[in-house]
Short mmCIF file of C-alpha atoms in Angstrom, two decimals:
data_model
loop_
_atom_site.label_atom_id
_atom_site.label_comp_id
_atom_site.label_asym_id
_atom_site.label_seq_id
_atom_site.Cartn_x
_atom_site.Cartn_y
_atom_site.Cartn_z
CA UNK A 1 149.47 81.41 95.36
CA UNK A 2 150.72 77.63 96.15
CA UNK A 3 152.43 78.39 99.19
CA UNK A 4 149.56 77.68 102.54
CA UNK A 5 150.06 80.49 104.95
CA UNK A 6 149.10 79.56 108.57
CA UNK A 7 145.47 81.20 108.95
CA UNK A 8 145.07 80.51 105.13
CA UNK A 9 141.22 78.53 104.62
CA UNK A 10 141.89 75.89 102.35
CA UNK A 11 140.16 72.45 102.15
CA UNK A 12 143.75 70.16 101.94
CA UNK A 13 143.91 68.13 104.90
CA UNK A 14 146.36 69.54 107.32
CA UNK A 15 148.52 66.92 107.31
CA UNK A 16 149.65 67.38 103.82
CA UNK A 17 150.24 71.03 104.11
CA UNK A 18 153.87 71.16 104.69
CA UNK A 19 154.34 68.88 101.79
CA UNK A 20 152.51 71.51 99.77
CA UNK A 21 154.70 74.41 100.87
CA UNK A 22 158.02 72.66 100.70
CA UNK A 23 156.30 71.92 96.53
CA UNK A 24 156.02 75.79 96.40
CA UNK A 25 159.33 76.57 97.23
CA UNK A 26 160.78 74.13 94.92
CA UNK A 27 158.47 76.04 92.06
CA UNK A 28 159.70 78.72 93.15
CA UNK A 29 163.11 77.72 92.36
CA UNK A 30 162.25 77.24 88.70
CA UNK A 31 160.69 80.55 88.27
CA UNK A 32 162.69 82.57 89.85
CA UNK A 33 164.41 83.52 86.78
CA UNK A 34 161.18 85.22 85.56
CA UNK A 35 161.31 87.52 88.68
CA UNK A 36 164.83 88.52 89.52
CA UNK A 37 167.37 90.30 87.86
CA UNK A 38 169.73 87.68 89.18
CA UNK A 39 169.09 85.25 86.09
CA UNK A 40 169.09 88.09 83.42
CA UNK A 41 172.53 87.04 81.49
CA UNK A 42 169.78 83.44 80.81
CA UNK A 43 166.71 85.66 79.32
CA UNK A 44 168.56 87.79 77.02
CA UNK A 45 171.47 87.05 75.07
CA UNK A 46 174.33 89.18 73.66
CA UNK A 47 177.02 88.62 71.18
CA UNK A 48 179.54 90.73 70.07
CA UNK A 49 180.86 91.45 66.77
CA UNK A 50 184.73 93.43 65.77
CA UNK A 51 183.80 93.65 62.53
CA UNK A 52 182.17 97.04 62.01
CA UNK A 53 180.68 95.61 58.30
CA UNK A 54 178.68 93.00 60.49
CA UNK A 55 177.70 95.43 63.31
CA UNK A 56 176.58 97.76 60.35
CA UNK A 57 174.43 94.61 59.13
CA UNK A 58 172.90 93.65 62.18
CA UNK A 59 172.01 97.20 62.79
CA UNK A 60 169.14 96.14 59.95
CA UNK A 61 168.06 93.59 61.41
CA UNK A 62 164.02 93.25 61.58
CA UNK A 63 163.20 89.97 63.36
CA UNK A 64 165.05 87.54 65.53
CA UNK A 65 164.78 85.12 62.76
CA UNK A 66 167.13 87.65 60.63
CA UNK A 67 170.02 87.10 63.79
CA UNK A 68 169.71 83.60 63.55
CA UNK A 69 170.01 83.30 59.90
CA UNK A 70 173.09 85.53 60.00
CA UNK A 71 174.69 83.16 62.62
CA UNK A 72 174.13 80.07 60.22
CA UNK A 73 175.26 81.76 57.16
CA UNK A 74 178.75 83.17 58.84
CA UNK A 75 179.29 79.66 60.27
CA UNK A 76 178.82 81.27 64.38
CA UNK A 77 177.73 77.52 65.79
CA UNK A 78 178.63 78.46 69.26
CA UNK A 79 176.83 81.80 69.55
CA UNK A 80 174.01 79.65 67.44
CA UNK A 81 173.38 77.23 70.08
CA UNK A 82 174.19 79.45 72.92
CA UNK A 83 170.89 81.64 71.84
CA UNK A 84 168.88 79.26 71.03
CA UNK A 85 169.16 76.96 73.57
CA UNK A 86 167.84 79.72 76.14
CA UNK A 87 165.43 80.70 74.30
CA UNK A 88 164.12 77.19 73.95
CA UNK A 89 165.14 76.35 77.40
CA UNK A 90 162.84 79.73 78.61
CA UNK A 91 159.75 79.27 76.70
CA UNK A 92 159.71 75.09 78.09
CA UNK A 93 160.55 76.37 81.28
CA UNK A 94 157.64 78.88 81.39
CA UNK A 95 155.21 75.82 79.57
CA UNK A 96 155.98 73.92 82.22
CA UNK A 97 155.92 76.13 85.16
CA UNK A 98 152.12 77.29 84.39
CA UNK A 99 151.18 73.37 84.18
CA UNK A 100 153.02 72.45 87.59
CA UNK A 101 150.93 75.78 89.34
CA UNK A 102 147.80 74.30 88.06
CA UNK A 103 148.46 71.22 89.71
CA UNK A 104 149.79 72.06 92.24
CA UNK A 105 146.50 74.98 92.66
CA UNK A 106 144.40 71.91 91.89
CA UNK A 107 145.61 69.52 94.70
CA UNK A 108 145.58 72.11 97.16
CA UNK A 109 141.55 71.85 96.68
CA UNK A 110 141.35 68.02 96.24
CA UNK A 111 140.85 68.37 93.26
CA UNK A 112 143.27 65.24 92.25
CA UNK A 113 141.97 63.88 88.92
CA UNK A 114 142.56 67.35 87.30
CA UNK A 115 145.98 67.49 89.31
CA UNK A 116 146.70 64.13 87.97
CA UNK A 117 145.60 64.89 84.53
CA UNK A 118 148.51 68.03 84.62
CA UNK A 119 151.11 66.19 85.14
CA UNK A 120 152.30 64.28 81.99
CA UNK A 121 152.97 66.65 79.96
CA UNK A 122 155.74 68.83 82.32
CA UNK A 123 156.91 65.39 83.64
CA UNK A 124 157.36 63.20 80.84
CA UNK A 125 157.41 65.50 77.37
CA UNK A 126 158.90 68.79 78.79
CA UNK A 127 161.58 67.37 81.05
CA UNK A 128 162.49 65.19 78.49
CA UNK A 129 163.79 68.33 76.25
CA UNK A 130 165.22 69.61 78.89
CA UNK A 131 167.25 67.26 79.66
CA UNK A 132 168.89 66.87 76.32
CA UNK A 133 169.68 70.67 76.15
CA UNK A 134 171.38 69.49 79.28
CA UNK A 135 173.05 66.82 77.95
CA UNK A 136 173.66 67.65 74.06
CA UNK A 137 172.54 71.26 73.41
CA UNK A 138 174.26 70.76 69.81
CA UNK A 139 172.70 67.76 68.80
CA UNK A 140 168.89 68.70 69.92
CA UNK A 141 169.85 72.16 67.93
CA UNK A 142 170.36 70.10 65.05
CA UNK A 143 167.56 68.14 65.20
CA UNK A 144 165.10 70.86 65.74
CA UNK A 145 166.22 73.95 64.04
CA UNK A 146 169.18 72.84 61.93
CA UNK A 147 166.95 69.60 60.40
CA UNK A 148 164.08 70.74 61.72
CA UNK A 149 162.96 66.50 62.05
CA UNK A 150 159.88 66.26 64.02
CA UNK A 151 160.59 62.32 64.49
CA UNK A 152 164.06 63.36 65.82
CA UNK A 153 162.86 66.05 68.65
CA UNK A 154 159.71 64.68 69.45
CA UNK A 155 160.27 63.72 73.31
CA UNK A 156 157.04 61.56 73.14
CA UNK A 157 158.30 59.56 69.45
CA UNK A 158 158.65 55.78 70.06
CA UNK A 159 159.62 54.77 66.35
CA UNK A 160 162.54 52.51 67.00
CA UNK A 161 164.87 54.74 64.87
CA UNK A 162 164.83 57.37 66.87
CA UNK A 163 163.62 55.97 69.97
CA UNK A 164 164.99 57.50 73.31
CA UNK A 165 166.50 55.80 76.05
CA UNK A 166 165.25 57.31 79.09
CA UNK A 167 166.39 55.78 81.47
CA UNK A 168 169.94 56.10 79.97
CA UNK A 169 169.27 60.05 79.51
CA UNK A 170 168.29 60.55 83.17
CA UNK A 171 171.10 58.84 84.49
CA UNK A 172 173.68 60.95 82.56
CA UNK A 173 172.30 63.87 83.68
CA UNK A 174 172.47 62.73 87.06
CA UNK A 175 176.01 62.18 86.63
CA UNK A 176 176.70 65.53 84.89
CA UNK A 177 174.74 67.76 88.01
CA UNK A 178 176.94 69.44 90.09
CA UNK A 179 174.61 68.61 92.90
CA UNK A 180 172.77 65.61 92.73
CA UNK A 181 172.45 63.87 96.47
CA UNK A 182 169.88 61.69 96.52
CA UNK A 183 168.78 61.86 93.17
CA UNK A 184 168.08 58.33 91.92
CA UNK A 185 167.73 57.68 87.99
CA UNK A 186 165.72 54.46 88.88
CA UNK A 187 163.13 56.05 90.90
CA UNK A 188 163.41 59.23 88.42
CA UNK A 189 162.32 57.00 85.44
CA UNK A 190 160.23 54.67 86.98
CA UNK A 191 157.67 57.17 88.59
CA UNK A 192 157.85 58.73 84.49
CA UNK A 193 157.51 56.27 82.60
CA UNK A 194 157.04 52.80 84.11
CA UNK A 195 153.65 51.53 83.84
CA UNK A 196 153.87 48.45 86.05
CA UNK A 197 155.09 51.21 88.90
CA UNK A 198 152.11 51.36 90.90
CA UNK A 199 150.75 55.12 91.82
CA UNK A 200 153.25 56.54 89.55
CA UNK A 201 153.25 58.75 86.39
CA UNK A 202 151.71 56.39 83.81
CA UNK A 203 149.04 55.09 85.72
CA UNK A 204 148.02 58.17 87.49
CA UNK A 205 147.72 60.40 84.44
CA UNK A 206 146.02 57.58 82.09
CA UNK A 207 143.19 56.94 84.72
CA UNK A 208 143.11 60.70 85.21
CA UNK A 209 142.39 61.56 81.19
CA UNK A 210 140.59 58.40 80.73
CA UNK A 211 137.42 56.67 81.89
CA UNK A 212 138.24 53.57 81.05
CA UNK A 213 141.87 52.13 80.62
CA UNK A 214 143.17 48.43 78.83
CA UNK A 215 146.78 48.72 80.06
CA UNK A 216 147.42 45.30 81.83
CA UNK A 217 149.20 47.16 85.08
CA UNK A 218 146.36 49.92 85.44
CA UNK A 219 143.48 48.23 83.67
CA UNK A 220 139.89 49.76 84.58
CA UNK A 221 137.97 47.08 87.07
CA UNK A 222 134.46 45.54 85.48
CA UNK A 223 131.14 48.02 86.38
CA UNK A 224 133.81 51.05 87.34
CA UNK A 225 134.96 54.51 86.18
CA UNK A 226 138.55 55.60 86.39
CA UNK A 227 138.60 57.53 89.56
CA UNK A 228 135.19 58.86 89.29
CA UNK A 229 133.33 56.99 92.16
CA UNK A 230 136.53 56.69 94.57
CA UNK A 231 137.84 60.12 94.42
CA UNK A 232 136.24 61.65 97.22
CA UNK A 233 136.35 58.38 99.60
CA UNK A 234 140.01 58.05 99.55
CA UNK A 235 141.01 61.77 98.39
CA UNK A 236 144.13 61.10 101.02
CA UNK A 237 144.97 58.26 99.19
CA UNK A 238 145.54 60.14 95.98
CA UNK A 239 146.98 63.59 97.37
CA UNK A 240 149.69 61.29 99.39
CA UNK A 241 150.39 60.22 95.79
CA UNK A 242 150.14 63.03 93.83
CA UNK A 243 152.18 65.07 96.21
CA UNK A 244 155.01 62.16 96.79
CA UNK A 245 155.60 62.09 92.99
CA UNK A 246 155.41 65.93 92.59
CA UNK A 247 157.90 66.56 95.42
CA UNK A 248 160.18 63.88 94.12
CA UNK A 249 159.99 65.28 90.65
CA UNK A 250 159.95 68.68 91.21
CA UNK A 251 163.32 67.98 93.23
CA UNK A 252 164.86 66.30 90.12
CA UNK A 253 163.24 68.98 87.64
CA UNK A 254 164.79 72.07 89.93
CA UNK A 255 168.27 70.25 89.69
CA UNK A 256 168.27 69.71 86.45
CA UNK A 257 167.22 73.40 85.35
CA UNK A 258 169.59 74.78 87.69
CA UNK A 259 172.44 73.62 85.98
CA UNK A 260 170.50 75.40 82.63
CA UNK A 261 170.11 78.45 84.67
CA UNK A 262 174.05 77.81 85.73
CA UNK A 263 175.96 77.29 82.51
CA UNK A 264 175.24 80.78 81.61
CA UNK A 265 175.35 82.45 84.96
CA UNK A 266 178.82 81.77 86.30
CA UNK A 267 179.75 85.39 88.89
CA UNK A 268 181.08 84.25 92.52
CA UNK A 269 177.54 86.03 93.55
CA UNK A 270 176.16 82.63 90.97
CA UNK A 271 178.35 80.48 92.88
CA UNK A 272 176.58 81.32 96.10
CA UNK A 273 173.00 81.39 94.69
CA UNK A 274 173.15 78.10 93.23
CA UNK A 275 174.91 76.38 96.22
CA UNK A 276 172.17 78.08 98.49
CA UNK A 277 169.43 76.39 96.50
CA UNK A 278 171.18 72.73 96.07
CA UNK A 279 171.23 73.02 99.79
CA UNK A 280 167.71 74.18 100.28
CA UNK A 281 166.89 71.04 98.39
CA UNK A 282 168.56 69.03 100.39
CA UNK A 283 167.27 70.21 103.63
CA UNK A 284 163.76 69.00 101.75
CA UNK A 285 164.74 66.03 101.95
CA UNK A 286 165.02 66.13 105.53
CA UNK A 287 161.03 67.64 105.58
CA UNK A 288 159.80 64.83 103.61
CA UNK A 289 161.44 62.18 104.96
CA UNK A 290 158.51 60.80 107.07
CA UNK A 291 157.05 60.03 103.10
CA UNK A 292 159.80 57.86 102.45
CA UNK A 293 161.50 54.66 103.09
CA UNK A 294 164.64 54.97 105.19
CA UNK A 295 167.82 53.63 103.65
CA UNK A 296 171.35 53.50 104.45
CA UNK A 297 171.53 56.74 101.87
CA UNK A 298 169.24 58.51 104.22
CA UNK A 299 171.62 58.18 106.96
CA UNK A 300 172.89 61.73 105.29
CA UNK A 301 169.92 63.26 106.54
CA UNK A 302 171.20 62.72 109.85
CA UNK A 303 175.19 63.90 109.06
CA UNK A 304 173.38 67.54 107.97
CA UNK A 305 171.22 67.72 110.78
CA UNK A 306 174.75 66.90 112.60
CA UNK A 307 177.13 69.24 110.76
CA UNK A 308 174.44 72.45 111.61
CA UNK A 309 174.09 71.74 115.09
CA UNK A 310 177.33 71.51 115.64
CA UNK A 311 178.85 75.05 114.28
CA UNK A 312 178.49 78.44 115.55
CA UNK A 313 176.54 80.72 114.03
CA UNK A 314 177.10 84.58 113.89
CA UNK A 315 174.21 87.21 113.41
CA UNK A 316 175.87 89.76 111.27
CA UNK A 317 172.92 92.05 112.76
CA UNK A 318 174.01 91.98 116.40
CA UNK A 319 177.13 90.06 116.55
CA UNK A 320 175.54 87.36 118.82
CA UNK A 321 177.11 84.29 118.60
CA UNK A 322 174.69 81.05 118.71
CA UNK A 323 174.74 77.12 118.04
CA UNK A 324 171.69 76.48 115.88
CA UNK A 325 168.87 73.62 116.07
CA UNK A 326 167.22 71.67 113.46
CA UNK A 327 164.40 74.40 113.58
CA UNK A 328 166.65 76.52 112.30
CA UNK A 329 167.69 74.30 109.51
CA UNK A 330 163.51 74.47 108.73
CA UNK A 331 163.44 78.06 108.85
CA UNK A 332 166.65 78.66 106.26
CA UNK A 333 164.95 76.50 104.01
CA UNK A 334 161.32 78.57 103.67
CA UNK A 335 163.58 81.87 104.35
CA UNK A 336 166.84 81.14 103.19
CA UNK A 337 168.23 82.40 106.27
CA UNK A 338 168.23 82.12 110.50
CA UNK A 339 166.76 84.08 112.71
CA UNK A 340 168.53 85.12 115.56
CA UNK A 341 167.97 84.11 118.67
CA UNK A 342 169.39 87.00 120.40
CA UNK A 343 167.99 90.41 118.55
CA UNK A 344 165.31 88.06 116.34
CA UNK A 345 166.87 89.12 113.41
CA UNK A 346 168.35 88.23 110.14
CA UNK A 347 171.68 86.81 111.05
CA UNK A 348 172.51 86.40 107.18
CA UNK A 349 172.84 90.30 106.09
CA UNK A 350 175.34 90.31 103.00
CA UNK A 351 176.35 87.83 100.50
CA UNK A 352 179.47 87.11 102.31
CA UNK A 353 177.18 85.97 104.97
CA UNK A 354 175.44 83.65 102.77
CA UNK A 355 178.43 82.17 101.05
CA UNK A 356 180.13 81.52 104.62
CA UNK A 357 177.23 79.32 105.82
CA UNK A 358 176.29 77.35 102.71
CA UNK A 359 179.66 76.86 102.63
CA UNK A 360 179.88 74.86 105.75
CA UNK A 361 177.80 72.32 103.93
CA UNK A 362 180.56 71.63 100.40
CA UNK A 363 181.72 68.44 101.60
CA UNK A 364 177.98 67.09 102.04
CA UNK A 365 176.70 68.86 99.06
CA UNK A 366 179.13 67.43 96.84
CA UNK A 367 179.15 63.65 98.10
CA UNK A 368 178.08 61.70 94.86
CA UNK A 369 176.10 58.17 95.36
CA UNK A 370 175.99 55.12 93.10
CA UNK A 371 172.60 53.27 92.49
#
């Protein structure tokens, strides 16, 4: 379990717990669609046929290979790329959900090299897959099934034929999220894949698999081991980093799937959800912000903290009516809902509820920001 429950005995400095848990509920995001029945039109796929000759055909079907060569030989491109990108789209997601646990599990015991060490490939390789189902689901298809080029789906390929532009490919699917506030493609890319960006990605993962590194920006000092004499003296040092990086990725990551998750899953009851979690992961922002710089961008933060303070709030449970605090805000994102102050309740009870608060927030949630 990521999440650090108050009497929970772990070795993580205290100070860096909250960080942790507002990681776990991110993570928690992701996965979510291997728990509830909410995401089940994304893990299974249906497609349906008039013509009885074809139903009759498909009725002999052995394999899932047989379904997918049926949809290439009757020319069904849509339904094509439909099932296969979630069943790509599931089996990355999954990948990279059991390597963000493990390091995640392994910071939570200092154990930061191996944390380190976990993060490339979810970060760099993974993402990077994702996000071009995101952003041209018919051209990776082609590429990887239709082709079936290696050179032209491998995320990590830096022939200059097929070389990818990754910073170009994060910012478009920045621009293409329905929620992206405070998402920055700079800061996206450069803690990825910049390798003059100092406690980022490249650096931390190449010291972390390596003992010895050349790389001009992270290059291993004379008489020294990559992290093997320092990581216990300044373990703070290195959580503060892993756990900045994570948070700020993991933010990007559950945007980005969301809108995966969301293509497919479109009820009013879908609306709700996903506006409930963009929110959540804004309110992070608001938790973290002691671990970043403050901007004029930030000033947001303060227009949220403004907008919820400001409203009413009605427990459904005992028709109290109350004006909510910034504690509150806290407790709706670990809960997704506010307690009552009155009965010390749920006052969110019903998806109407739910959809009637979020909704307060539409304006904020929807502002978009230029770099």
């Amino acid at each position: 379990m990521l999440y650090i429950q108050k009497y929970d005995e772990v070795v993580l400095p205290e100070e860096f717990h909250q960080i942790n848990n507002i990681c776990a509920i991110l993570f928690d995001q992701i996965v979510d669609v291997f728990r509830y029945d909410d995401y089940k039109n994304f893990t299974s796929h249906k497609i349906l046929f008039d013509d009885n000759l074809k139903r009759e055909k498909i009725e002999g079907f052995k394999s899932e290979d047989d379904l997918i060569n049926f949809l290439l030989e009757n020319n069904l491109s849509s339904e094509l790329n439909d099932a296969l990108t979630k069943k790509i789209c599931s089996a990355i997601i999954s990948d990279f959900s059991h390597f963000v646990y493990e390091a995640i599990s392994a910071a939570k015991k200092c154990k930061t090299t191996v944390a380190f060490s976990l993060l490339r490939k979810p970060f760099t390789d993974e993402l990077t897959i994702l996000e071009r189902l995101f952003i041209d689901p018919e051209g990776f298809i082609e590429n990887y099934y239709i082709e079936g080029d290696i050179d032209k789906y491998d995320p990590s390929n830096n022939k200059t034929k097929n070389k990818i532009n990754h910073f170009d490919l994060i910012d478009r699917c920045k621009k293409k999220m329905k929620y992206n506030l405070l998402i920055f493609s700079s800061l996206i890319h450069d803690i990825r894949y910049e390798k003059s960006f100092k406690g980022a990605i490249q650096e931390l993962t190449n010291k972390s698999i390596h003992l010895v590194t050349n790389h001009k920006h992270y290059k291993t000092e004379a008489k020294d081991l990559n992290f093997i004499f320092d990581a216990v003296s300044n373990v703070d040092q290195y959580l503060h980093a892993f756990y900045t990086n994570t948070y700020y990725l993991l933010l990007y990551s559950t945007s980005l799937i969301d809108e995966l998750y969301f293509r497919f899953l479109t009820s009013e009851e879908h609306k709700t959800l996903r506006k409930s979690k963009a929110l959540r992961r804004l309110i992070s922002m608001i938790l973290v912000r002691n671990l970043t710089e403050e901007t004029e961008e930030f000033r947001i933060l303060d227009v949220i903290l403004s907008v919820f303070e400001s409203n009413k709030m009605y427990c459904s449970n005992c028709e109290f009516e109350f004006i909510p605090t910034g504690t509150d805000l806290e407790f709706f994102f670990f809960e997704e809902n506010i307690k009552c102050p009155h009965c010390l309740g749920f006052a969110i009870n019903s998806e109407a509820d739910l959809e009637a608060f979020v909704s307060r927030f539409d304006v904020i949630l929807n502002v978009k920001f230029r770099e």
